[in-house]
Tab-separated table of C-alpha atoms in Angstrom:
chain	number	residue	atom	x	y	z
A	1	MET	CA	0.096	0.005	0.124
A	2	ASN	CA	2.804	2.362	0.968
A	3	GLN	CA	4.738	1.567	-2.457
A	4	VAL	CA	1.265	2.587	-4.391
A	5	MET	CA	0.976	5.871	-2.314
A	6	ASP	CA	4.767	6.697	-3.029
A	7	PHE	CA	3.980	5.852	-6.554
A	8	PHE	CA	1.196	8.686	-6.845
A	9	ASN	CA	3.035	10.967	-4.659
A	10	SER	CA	6.190	10.929	-6.627
A	11	ASN	CA	7.287	14.002	-8.621
A	12	SER	CA	9.700	11.977	-10.861
A	13	PRO	CA	8.453	12.683	-14.754
A	14	GLU	CA	8.380	9.038	-15.486
A	15	ASN	CA	5.719	8.305	-12.655
A	16	VAL	CA	3.715	11.739	-13.627
A	17	SER	CA	3.507	10.254	-17.049
A	18	THR	CA	2.081	7.007	-15.884
A	19	SER	CA	-0.331	8.605	-13.465
A	20	VAL	CA	-1.481	10.891	-16.172
A	21	LYS	CA	-2.194	7.764	-18.627
A	22	LEU	CA	-3.729	5.832	-15.798
A	23	LEU	CA	-6.046	8.784	-15.125
A	24	LEU	CA	-7.052	9.317	-18.778
A	25	LEU	CA	-7.721	5.460	-19.191
A	26	LEU	CA	-9.878	5.385	-15.952
A	27	THR	CA	-11.846	8.506	-17.270
A	28	VAL	CA	-12.348	7.099	-20.879
A	29	LEU	CA	-13.494	3.669	-19.279
A	30	SER	CA	-15.960	5.490	-17.361
A	31	LEU	CA	-17.394	7.737	-20.030
A	32	ALA	CA	-17.170	4.765	-22.591
A	33	PRO	CA	-20.890	3.548	-22.492
A	34	SER	CA	-22.055	7.073	-23.088
A	35	ILE	CA	-19.684	7.949	-25.634
A	36	LEU	CA	-20.807	4.788	-27.568
A	37	ILE	CA	-24.350	5.537	-27.420
A	38	LEU	CA	-24.706	9.052	-27.788
A	39	MET	CA	-21.636	10.149	-29.922
A	40	THR	CA	-21.413	7.235	-32.543
A	41	CYS	CA	-23.401	5.590	-35.003
A	42	PHE	CA	-24.513	2.952	-32.412
A	43	THR	CA	-27.891	4.314	-31.738
A	44	ARG	CA	-29.542	4.538	-35.137
A	45	ILE	CA	-27.938	0.989	-36.037
A	46	VAL	CA	-29.356	-0.830	-32.853
A	47	VAL	CA	-32.972	0.988	-33.232
A	48	VAL	CA	-33.122	-0.129	-36.800
A	49	LEU	CA	-32.046	-3.706	-35.884
A	50	SER	CA	-34.705	-3.562	-33.364
A	51	PHE	CA	-37.464	-2.605	-35.579
A	52	VAL	CA	-36.656	-5.202	-37.955
A	53	ARG	CA	-36.854	-7.834	-35.431
A	54	THR	CA	-40.376	-5.921	-34.321
A	55	ALA	CA	-41.471	-5.930	-37.839
A	56	LEU	CA	-41.021	-9.736	-38.175
A	57	ALA	CA	-42.888	-10.118	-35.102
A	58	THR	CA	-40.377	-12.923	-34.029
A	59	GLN	CA	-40.209	-11.976	-30.522
A	60	GLN	CA	-36.836	-12.679	-29.251
A	61	MET	CA	-35.466	-13.964	-32.362
A	62	PRO	CA	-32.816	-12.807	-32.762
A	63	PRO	CA	-31.737	-12.417	-29.414
A	64	ASN	CA	-30.663	-9.169	-27.587
A	65	GLN	CA	-27.475	-10.309	-27.596
A	66	VAL	CA	-26.972	-10.764	-31.083
A	67	ILE	CA	-28.376	-7.311	-31.943
A	68	VAL	CA	-26.301	-5.465	-29.444
A	69	GLY	CA	-23.294	-7.377	-30.743
A	70	LEU	CA	-23.985	-6.725	-34.347
A	71	SER	CA	-24.751	-3.199	-33.724
A	72	LEU	CA	-21.129	-2.833	-31.745
A	73	PHE	CA	-19.217	-4.300	-34.828
A	74	LEU	CA	-20.939	-1.902	-37.439
A	75	THR	CA	-20.381	0.800	-35.131
A	76	PHE	CA	-16.482	-0.005	-34.933
A	77	PHE	CA	-16.648	-0.447	-38.619
A	78	ILE	CA	-18.229	2.840	-39.414
A	79	MET	CA	-16.344	4.692	-36.761
A	80	ALA	CA	-13.045	3.302	-37.578
A	81	PRO	CA	-11.688	6.519	-39.435
A	82	THR	CA	-13.129	8.836	-36.335
A	83	PHE	CA	-11.213	6.647	-33.756
A	84	GLN	CA	-8.137	6.509	-35.971
A	85	GLN	CA	-7.911	9.949	-36.308
A	86	VAL	CA	-8.538	10.591	-32.683
A	87	ASN	CA	-5.579	8.253	-31.807
A	88	LYS	CA	-3.399	9.891	-34.329
A	89	ASP	CA	-4.295	13.746	-33.100
A	90	ALA	CA	-4.719	13.190	-29.320
A	91	LEU	CA	-3.769	9.869	-27.885
A	92	THR	CA	-0.480	9.269	-29.694
A	93	PRO	CA	0.876	12.792	-28.910
A	94	LEU	CA	-0.169	12.689	-25.345
A	95	PHE	CA	1.646	9.513	-24.778
A	96	ASN	CA	4.701	10.806	-26.275
A	97	GLU	CA	4.266	13.608	-23.988
A	98	LYS	CA	3.960	16.335	-27.016
A	99	ILE	CA	0.677	17.474	-25.567
A	100	THR	CA	-0.850	18.170	-22.423
A	101	LEU	CA	-3.841	16.369	-21.040
A	102	GLU	CA	-6.172	19.322	-21.840
A	103	GLN	CA	-4.853	19.713	-25.072
A	104	ALA	CA	-5.610	15.868	-25.879
A	105	TYR	CA	-9.333	16.408	-24.762
A	106	ASP	CA	-9.685	19.195	-27.093
A	107	LYS	CA	-8.043	17.294	-30.059
A	108	ALA	CA	-9.867	14.087	-29.276
A	109	SER	CA	-13.385	16.091	-29.560
A	110	VAL	CA	-12.756	17.481	-33.008
A	111	PRO	CA	-13.415	14.156	-35.092
A	112	PHE	CA	-16.384	13.362	-32.917
A	113	LYS	CA	-17.709	16.914	-33.719
A	114	GLU	CA	-17.162	16.711	-37.348
A	115	PHE	CA	-18.878	13.243	-37.521
A	116	MET	CA	-21.811	14.133	-35.436
A	117	SER	CA	-22.147	17.615	-36.921
A	118	ALA	CA	-22.504	16.241	-40.593
A	119	HIS	CA	-25.419	13.880	-39.295
A	120	THR	CA	-27.196	16.341	-37.136
A	121	ARG	CA	-30.117	18.387	-37.973
A	122	GLN	CA	-29.810	22.377	-38.021
A	123	LYS	CA	-33.310	22.271	-36.296
A	124	ASP	CA	-32.044	20.128	-33.580
A	125	LEU	CA	-28.911	21.996	-33.028
A	126	GLN	CA	-30.532	25.452	-33.015
A	127	LEU	CA	-33.061	24.175	-30.370
A	128	PHE	CA	-30.195	23.608	-27.721
A	129	LEU	CA	-28.369	26.456	-28.951
A	130	ASP	CA	-31.173	28.866	-28.576
A	131	TYR	CA	-32.153	27.195	-24.910
A	132	ALA	CA	-28.402	27.717	-23.708
A	133	LYS	CA	-28.533	31.054	-25.336
A	134	VAL	CA	-25.390	30.707	-27.370
A	135	ASP	CA	-24.584	32.579	-30.315
A	136	LYS	CA	-24.414	30.487	-33.642
A	137	PRO	CA	-20.983	28.940	-33.971
A	138	LYS	CA	-18.780	30.414	-36.786
A	139	THR	CA	-17.267	26.554	-37.219
A	140	VAL	CA	-18.023	22.937	-36.165
A	141	GLN	CA	-15.051	23.309	-33.522
A	142	ASP	CA	-16.864	26.030	-31.876
A	143	ILE	CA	-19.980	23.921	-31.458
A	144	PRO	CA	-20.100	23.085	-27.594
A	145	LEU	CA	-20.666	19.257	-26.842
A	146	THR	CA	-23.114	20.114	-24.432
A	147	ALA	CA	-25.458	21.376	-27.141
A	148	LEU	CA	-24.167	18.929	-30.207
A	149	VAL	CA	-24.291	15.486	-28.177
A	150	PRO	CA	-28.434	15.612	-27.384
A	151	ALA	CA	-29.066	17.445	-30.637
A	152	TYR	CA	-27.190	14.680	-32.607
A	153	ALA	CA	-29.051	11.794	-30.547
A	154	ILE	CA	-32.379	13.038	-31.365
A	155	SER	CA	-31.617	13.603	-35.064
A	156	GLU	CA	-30.213	10.000	-35.029
A	157	LEU	CA	-33.512	8.726	-33.392
A	158	LYS	CA	-35.433	10.409	-35.985
A	159	THR	CA	-33.667	9.096	-38.867
A	160	ALA	CA	-33.999	5.450	-37.159
A	161	PHE	CA	-37.639	5.771	-37.008
A	162	GLN	CA	-37.699	7.004	-40.514
A	163	ILE	CA	-35.992	4.079	-41.967
A	164	GLY	CA	-37.936	1.728	-39.293
A	165	PHE	CA	-41.187	3.001	-40.656
A	166	MET	CA	-40.010	1.828	-44.226
A	167	ILE	CA	-38.906	-1.463	-43.055
A	168	PHE	CA	-42.679	-2.057	-41.340
A	169	ILE	CA	-44.449	-1.379	-44.774
A	170	PRO	CA	-44.063	-4.630	-46.369
A	171	PHE	CA	-44.769	-6.502	-43.366
A	172	LEU	CA	-47.740	-4.649	-42.479
A	173	VAL	CA	-49.394	-5.319	-46.029
A	174	ILE	CA	-48.490	-9.030	-45.399
A	175	ASP	CA	-50.339	-8.846	-42.059
A	176	MET	CA	-53.242	-7.114	-43.502
A	177	VAL	CA	-53.488	-9.401	-46.598
A	178	VAL	CA	-53.342	-12.342	-44.221
A	179	ALA	CA	-56.132	-10.846	-41.824
A	180	SER	CA	-58.489	-10.235	-44.741
A	181	VAL	CA	-58.333	-13.721	-45.992
A	182	LEU	CA	-58.766	-15.356	-42.763
A	183	MET	CA	-61.809	-12.885	-42.173
A	184	SER	CA	-63.381	-13.766	-45.518
A	185	MET	CA	-63.034	-17.542	-44.897
A	186	GLY	CA	-64.863	-17.108	-41.454
A	187	MET	CA	-61.742	-18.091	-39.377
A	188	MET	CA	-62.254	-15.580	-36.619
A	189	MET	CA	-60.543	-17.470	-34.034
A	190	LEU	CA	-57.279	-18.266	-35.844
A	191	PRO	CA	-54.512	-15.495	-34.797
A	192	PRO	CA	-53.388	-13.926	-38.047
A	193	VAL	CA	-49.942	-13.450	-36.623
A	194	MET	CA	-49.553	-17.326	-36.697
A	195	ILE	CA	-50.170	-17.457	-40.355
A	196	SER	CA	-48.463	-14.257	-41.626
A	197	LEU	CA	-45.248	-15.184	-39.718
A	198	PRO	CA	-43.787	-17.805	-41.783
A	199	PHE	CA	-44.728	-15.468	-44.972
A	200	LYS	CA	-42.883	-12.682	-43.265
A	201	ILE	CA	-39.820	-14.657	-42.375
A	202	LEU	CA	-39.901	-16.276	-46.117
A	203	LEU	CA	-40.039	-13.007	-47.705
A	204	PHE	CA	-37.256	-11.438	-45.591
A	205	VAL	CA	-35.089	-14.253	-46.555
A	206	MET	CA	-35.894	-14.147	-50.202
A	207	VAL	CA	-35.037	-10.673	-50.528
A	208	ASP	CA	-31.909	-11.181	-48.491
A	209	GLY	CA	-33.303	-8.781	-46.012
A	210	TRP	CA	-30.256	-8.607	-43.561
A	211	TYR	CA	-27.972	-7.735	-46.221
A	212	LEU	CA	-30.255	-4.882	-47.397
A	213	VAL	CA	-30.871	-3.392	-43.867
A	214	VAL	CA	-26.993	-3.406	-43.346
A	215	LYS	CA	-26.220	-2.072	-46.665
A	216	SER	CA	-28.877	0.627	-46.009
A	217	LEU	CA	-27.464	1.370	-42.745
A	218	LEU	CA	-23.689	1.581	-44.076
A	219	GLU	CA	-24.977	3.813	-47.129
A	220	SER	CA	-26.874	5.933	-44.319
A	221	PHE	CA	-23.526	7.308	-43.321
């Protein structure tokens, strides 16, 4: 215990540098869930994939773990250029002791701001800027994260719900056709979902649904 305290109380450059790295790592790990959900494309992807499962009416198929796992890997794939830019501009210079921790935070926020601002509606951003009584920023770097992050989040939710609506339409048509046929045959007691489910799965498989959904998500960014 005394050795640990001596390590953090030491004023030697090597120990101070290691302490800063440890502090940065703990800070990033504590904020990682919020960063992943609200500052990347994860929200749009997981919402759209959840809409696909709901439209198919397959209950828990695919399971939540599969949807979240696929969303994570798609997020890492799409956000790879942004993460690489953060590593190049902020993390690597910080670990090489070329910039301070405060400068690293500022440099790391720039790629995220550029990504989020490109997919944020002006209306949503202006809502938070007006509420905070902040003047219109001249550049992307001048946009405060406190306004950009929630604006980006609601913009992503709107986009995800628009995609989800388009996904629902063909499956809704199948449900309506099956319900009409059963009603015309007088089979009132037979749940239409039991009959429409195989047809919806068949349609989804025939058109290679997962490929089309993932392709649409990739192209939307």
